[in-house]
Amino acid sequence: MISEEEANESLNRIENLDKILNKLSNHYSELNAKSILREDIFDALYLSLKNKLDWEHPLDFWDLEINEDEAKNVLSDFDFKTVFFKVHTNKNIIPQDLLMQYKVKIKSNGLIWLIHKYDADPFPSNPHAHELNNGIKLDLKNGNCYRKNQFLHTIKKKDLLEIRKQASKKFNLPELEI
C-alpha cells in the first residue's frame, strides 16, 4: 500500500503531465497551423520515449517526470504525420486473450495502428506499426505481432495486406515476406 505522501506526489505528477499535454497541444497547433490534440501529443511523447525508457504500455507515461521545455525538446524533430495517419483494422485480428483487459470496456470499432516512420527502434521491421493501447508492435513484412521483443501472434495475410495497402499511401514499406 502506498503512503498518502506517495499518492499526493503521484497525483501532482499526473496533473503536471496533464497541463503539459494541454500546453504542448496549443503550442504545436499554433506552430503547425493545424489542430494537434493533446492525445496526439501523448502519442508523440510515448512513441519518442518508449524505447529509451523501456516502457511496455502507454500507462507508463503517467510515471514520467518531465517539464514543458524537456517535452518540447523530445518532440523537436517529431513528424506529427505519424499520429495523424492511423490505420484502422478489425480488433479481431489479434486474439482477445493477448489484448489488455480492462475492468470497464468501451465499445470500439477496432484497433488503431500507428506507423512511426523514424522510429529509433527498427524492430520488428522498418517501419512497423504500433497498437498503443495494448503495447503491440506489428511487423509489416510478415504480420508477426510482438510485445516488447516477445512474439505473440501472426495476423492473417488478408489483414496484413489491408494494413499495408493503407500504409503504402504514406510510407515506403519493407518487402513482403509471406
Tab-separated table of C-alpha atoms in Angstrom:
chain	number	residue	atom	x	y	z
A	1	MET	CA	0.000	0.000	0.000
A	2	ILE	CA	1.344	3.451	-0.858
A	3	SER	CA	1.514	6.255	1.651
A	4	GLU	CA	-0.597	9.385	1.450
A	5	GLU	CA	2.532	11.360	0.558
A	6	GLU	CA	3.342	8.994	-2.346
A	7	ALA	CA	-0.262	9.213	-3.540
A	8	ASN	CA	-0.126	13.029	-3.473
A	9	GLU	CA	3.195	13.032	-5.365
A	10	SER	CA	1.717	10.744	-7.994
A	11	LEU	CA	-1.389	12.914	-8.319
A	12	ASN	CA	0.757	16.065	-8.657
A	13	ARG	CA	2.899	14.401	-11.351
A	14	ILE	CA	-0.216	13.362	-13.306
A	15	GLU	CA	-1.734	16.846	-13.019
A	16	ASN	CA	1.573	18.349	-14.197
A	17	LEU	CA	1.723	15.983	-17.203
A	18	ASP	CA	-1.896	16.820	-17.993
A	19	LYS	CA	-1.066	20.560	-18.034
A	20	ILE	CA	1.994	19.921	-20.207
A	21	LEU	CA	-0.100	17.953	-22.722
A	22	ASN	CA	-2.571	20.840	-22.943
A	23	LYS	CA	0.162	23.481	-23.317
A	24	LEU	CA	2.005	21.456	-25.958
A	25	SER	CA	-1.237	20.872	-27.828
A	26	ASN	CA	-1.727	24.638	-28.056
A	27	HIS	CA	1.939	25.250	-28.891
A	28	TYR	CA	2.184	22.687	-31.702
A	29	SER	CA	-1.260	23.598	-33.074
A	30	GLU	CA	-0.092	27.205	-33.474
A	31	LEU	CA	3.316	26.169	-34.781
A	32	ASN	CA	1.862	23.825	-37.428
A	33	ALA	CA	-1.273	25.873	-38.176
A	34	LYS	CA	-3.187	22.633	-37.673
A	35	SER	CA	-5.104	21.255	-34.722
A	36	ILE	CA	-2.868	18.922	-32.743
A	37	LEU	CA	-4.842	17.342	-29.931
A	38	ARG	CA	-3.460	16.522	-26.517
A	39	GLU	CA	-3.963	12.842	-27.441
A	40	ASP	CA	-1.645	13.432	-30.411
A	41	ILE	CA	0.945	14.964	-28.061
A	42	PHE	CA	0.557	11.983	-25.722
A	43	ASP	CA	1.090	9.531	-28.610
A	44	ALA	CA	4.065	11.531	-29.904
A	45	LEU	CA	5.761	11.619	-26.491
A	46	TYR	CA	5.034	7.933	-25.937
A	47	LEU	CA	6.477	6.932	-29.303
A	48	SER	CA	9.520	9.157	-28.764
A	49	LEU	CA	10.306	7.898	-25.263
A	50	LYS	CA	9.062	4.298	-25.081
A	51	ASN	CA	12.301	2.625	-26.174
A	52	LYS	CA	14.586	4.978	-24.274
A	53	LEU	CA	12.620	4.478	-21.041
A	54	ASP	CA	11.804	0.802	-21.700
A	55	TRP	CA	8.057	1.348	-21.453
A	56	GLU	CA	5.777	-1.608	-22.064
A	57	HIS	CA	2.441	0.194	-22.113
A	58	PRO	CA	1.168	3.768	-22.621
A	59	LEU	CA	0.103	3.914	-18.973
A	60	ASP	CA	3.835	4.014	-18.134
A	61	PHE	CA	3.703	7.599	-19.441
A	62	TRP	CA	1.992	8.787	-16.255
A	63	ASP	CA	5.115	7.962	-14.215
A	64	LEU	CA	7.171	10.353	-16.352
A	65	GLU	CA	8.895	13.266	-14.661
A	66	ILE	CA	9.401	15.927	-17.323
A	67	ASN	CA	8.854	19.641	-17.700
A	68	GLU	CA	7.425	21.510	-20.669
A	69	ASP	CA	10.797	22.521	-22.121
A	70	GLU	CA	12.136	18.960	-21.876
A	71	ALA	CA	8.992	17.670	-23.593
A	72	LYS	CA	9.405	20.255	-26.383
A	73	ASN	CA	12.993	19.099	-26.789
A	74	VAL	CA	11.844	15.458	-27.083
A	75	LEU	CA	9.345	16.493	-29.783
A	76	SER	CA	11.620	18.945	-31.596
A	77	ASP	CA	12.098	16.685	-34.620
A	78	PHE	CA	8.980	14.516	-34.276
A	79	ASP	CA	6.983	14.134	-37.500
A	80	PHE	CA	3.357	14.636	-36.454
A	81	LYS	CA	2.189	12.885	-39.631
A	82	THR	CA	2.881	9.755	-37.582
A	83	VAL	CA	-0.012	10.442	-35.214
A	84	PHE	CA	-2.323	11.841	-37.892
A	85	PHE	CA	-2.095	8.835	-40.187
A	86	LYS	CA	-3.670	5.909	-38.372
A	87	VAL	CA	-4.604	2.580	-39.896
A	88	HIS	CA	-7.900	1.201	-38.552
A	89	THR	CA	-8.456	-2.549	-38.521
A	90	ASN	CA	-10.880	-5.002	-37.045
A	91	LYS	CA	-9.891	-5.759	-33.454
A	92	ASN	CA	-10.375	-9.485	-34.028
A	93	ILE	CA	-7.088	-9.826	-35.927
A	94	ILE	CA	-5.344	-10.298	-32.553
A	95	PRO	CA	-6.739	-12.981	-30.200
A	96	GLN	CA	-8.624	-11.327	-27.344
A	97	ASP	CA	-6.568	-13.104	-24.675
A	98	LEU	CA	-3.452	-11.237	-25.895
A	99	LEU	CA	-5.095	-7.819	-25.585
A	100	MET	CA	-5.176	-5.891	-22.340
A	101	GLN	CA	-8.400	-6.437	-20.472
A	102	TYR	CA	-9.908	-3.547	-18.563
A	103	LYS	CA	-12.480	-3.550	-15.800
A	104	VAL	CA	-14.524	-1.094	-17.830
A	105	LYS	CA	-14.821	-1.931	-21.504
A	106	ILE	CA	-15.631	0.767	-24.016
A	107	LYS	CA	-17.133	-0.336	-27.297
A	108	SER	CA	-14.782	0.285	-30.177
A	109	ASN	CA	-14.929	-0.326	-33.901
A	110	GLY	CA	-11.491	-1.877	-33.814
A	111	LEU	CA	-7.795	-1.437	-33.270
A	112	ILE	CA	-5.860	1.637	-34.322
A	113	TRP	CA	-2.329	1.142	-35.609
A	114	LEU	CA	0.257	3.948	-35.730
A	115	ILE	CA	3.246	3.790	-38.003
A	116	HIS	CA	6.245	5.808	-36.875
A	117	LYS	CA	8.410	6.442	-39.910
A	118	TYR	CA	11.541	7.408	-37.975
A	119	ASP	CA	11.193	5.054	-35.012
A	120	ALA	CA	14.517	4.738	-33.209
A	121	ASP	CA	13.837	1.017	-32.798
A	122	PRO	CA	13.736	-0.749	-36.198
A	123	PHE	CA	12.391	-3.949	-34.581
A	124	PRO	CA	10.481	-5.847	-35.891
A	125	SER	CA	10.546	-4.080	-39.275
A	126	ASN	CA	11.359	-0.630	-40.532
A	127	PRO	CA	8.806	0.850	-40.432
A	128	HIS	CA	6.490	-1.146	-38.195
A	129	ALA	CA	3.074	-0.421	-36.694
A	130	HIS	CA	2.146	0.186	-33.054
A	131	GLU	CA	-1.165	-0.599	-31.427
A	132	LEU	CA	-0.566	1.667	-28.448
A	133	ASN	CA	-3.446	0.649	-26.213
A	134	ASN	CA	-2.035	-2.849	-25.891
A	135	GLY	CA	1.661	-2.220	-26.443
A	136	ILE	CA	1.762	-4.395	-29.563
A	137	LYS	CA	4.173	-3.938	-32.473
A	138	LEU	CA	3.289	-5.290	-35.910
A	139	ASP	CA	5.970	-6.433	-38.333
A	140	LEU	CA	4.845	-5.054	-41.684
A	141	LYS	CA	6.870	-7.701	-43.556
A	142	ASN	CA	5.083	-10.772	-42.263
A	143	GLY	CA	2.277	-9.842	-39.842
A	144	ASN	CA	4.070	-11.045	-36.709
A	145	CYS	CA	2.990	-9.244	-33.542
A	146	TYR	CA	5.235	-8.565	-30.558
A	147	ARG	CA	5.011	-7.046	-27.106
A	148	LYS	CA	8.463	-5.797	-26.289
A	149	ASN	CA	10.537	-8.317	-28.252
A	150	GLN	CA	8.365	-11.323	-27.409
A	151	PHE	CA	6.441	-12.920	-30.260
A	152	LEU	CA	2.674	-13.040	-29.602
A	153	HIS	CA	0.790	-13.875	-32.755
A	154	THR	CA	0.739	-13.652	-36.554
A	155	ILE	CA	-2.210	-11.829	-38.089
A	156	LYS	CA	-3.937	-13.231	-41.161
A	157	LYS	CA	-2.374	-12.464	-44.536
A	158	LYS	CA	-5.599	-10.734	-45.638
A	159	ASP	CA	-5.422	-8.346	-42.644
A	160	LEU	CA	-1.725	-7.651	-43.177
A	161	LEU	CA	-2.317	-6.872	-46.855
A	162	GLU	CA	-5.115	-4.438	-45.948
A	163	ILE	CA	-2.891	-2.642	-43.414
A	164	ARG	CA	-0.072	-2.496	-45.952
A	165	LYS	CA	-2.457	-1.183	-48.622
A	166	GLN	CA	-3.499	1.707	-46.379
A	167	ALA	CA	0.023	2.334	-45.081
A	168	SER	CA	1.610	2.307	-48.551
A	169	LYS	CA	-0.199	5.574	-49.297
A	170	LYS	CA	2.150	7.356	-46.867
A	171	PHE	CA	5.125	5.082	-46.236
A	172	ASN	CA	7.692	3.029	-48.106
A	173	LEU	CA	7.131	-0.442	-46.710
A	174	PRO	CA	9.559	-3.335	-46.312
A	175	GLU	CA	9.309	-6.228	-48.775
A	176	LEU	CA	6.541	-8.688	-48.017
A	177	GLU	CA	7.846	-11.995	-46.568
A	178	ILE	CA	4.788	-14.253	-46.537
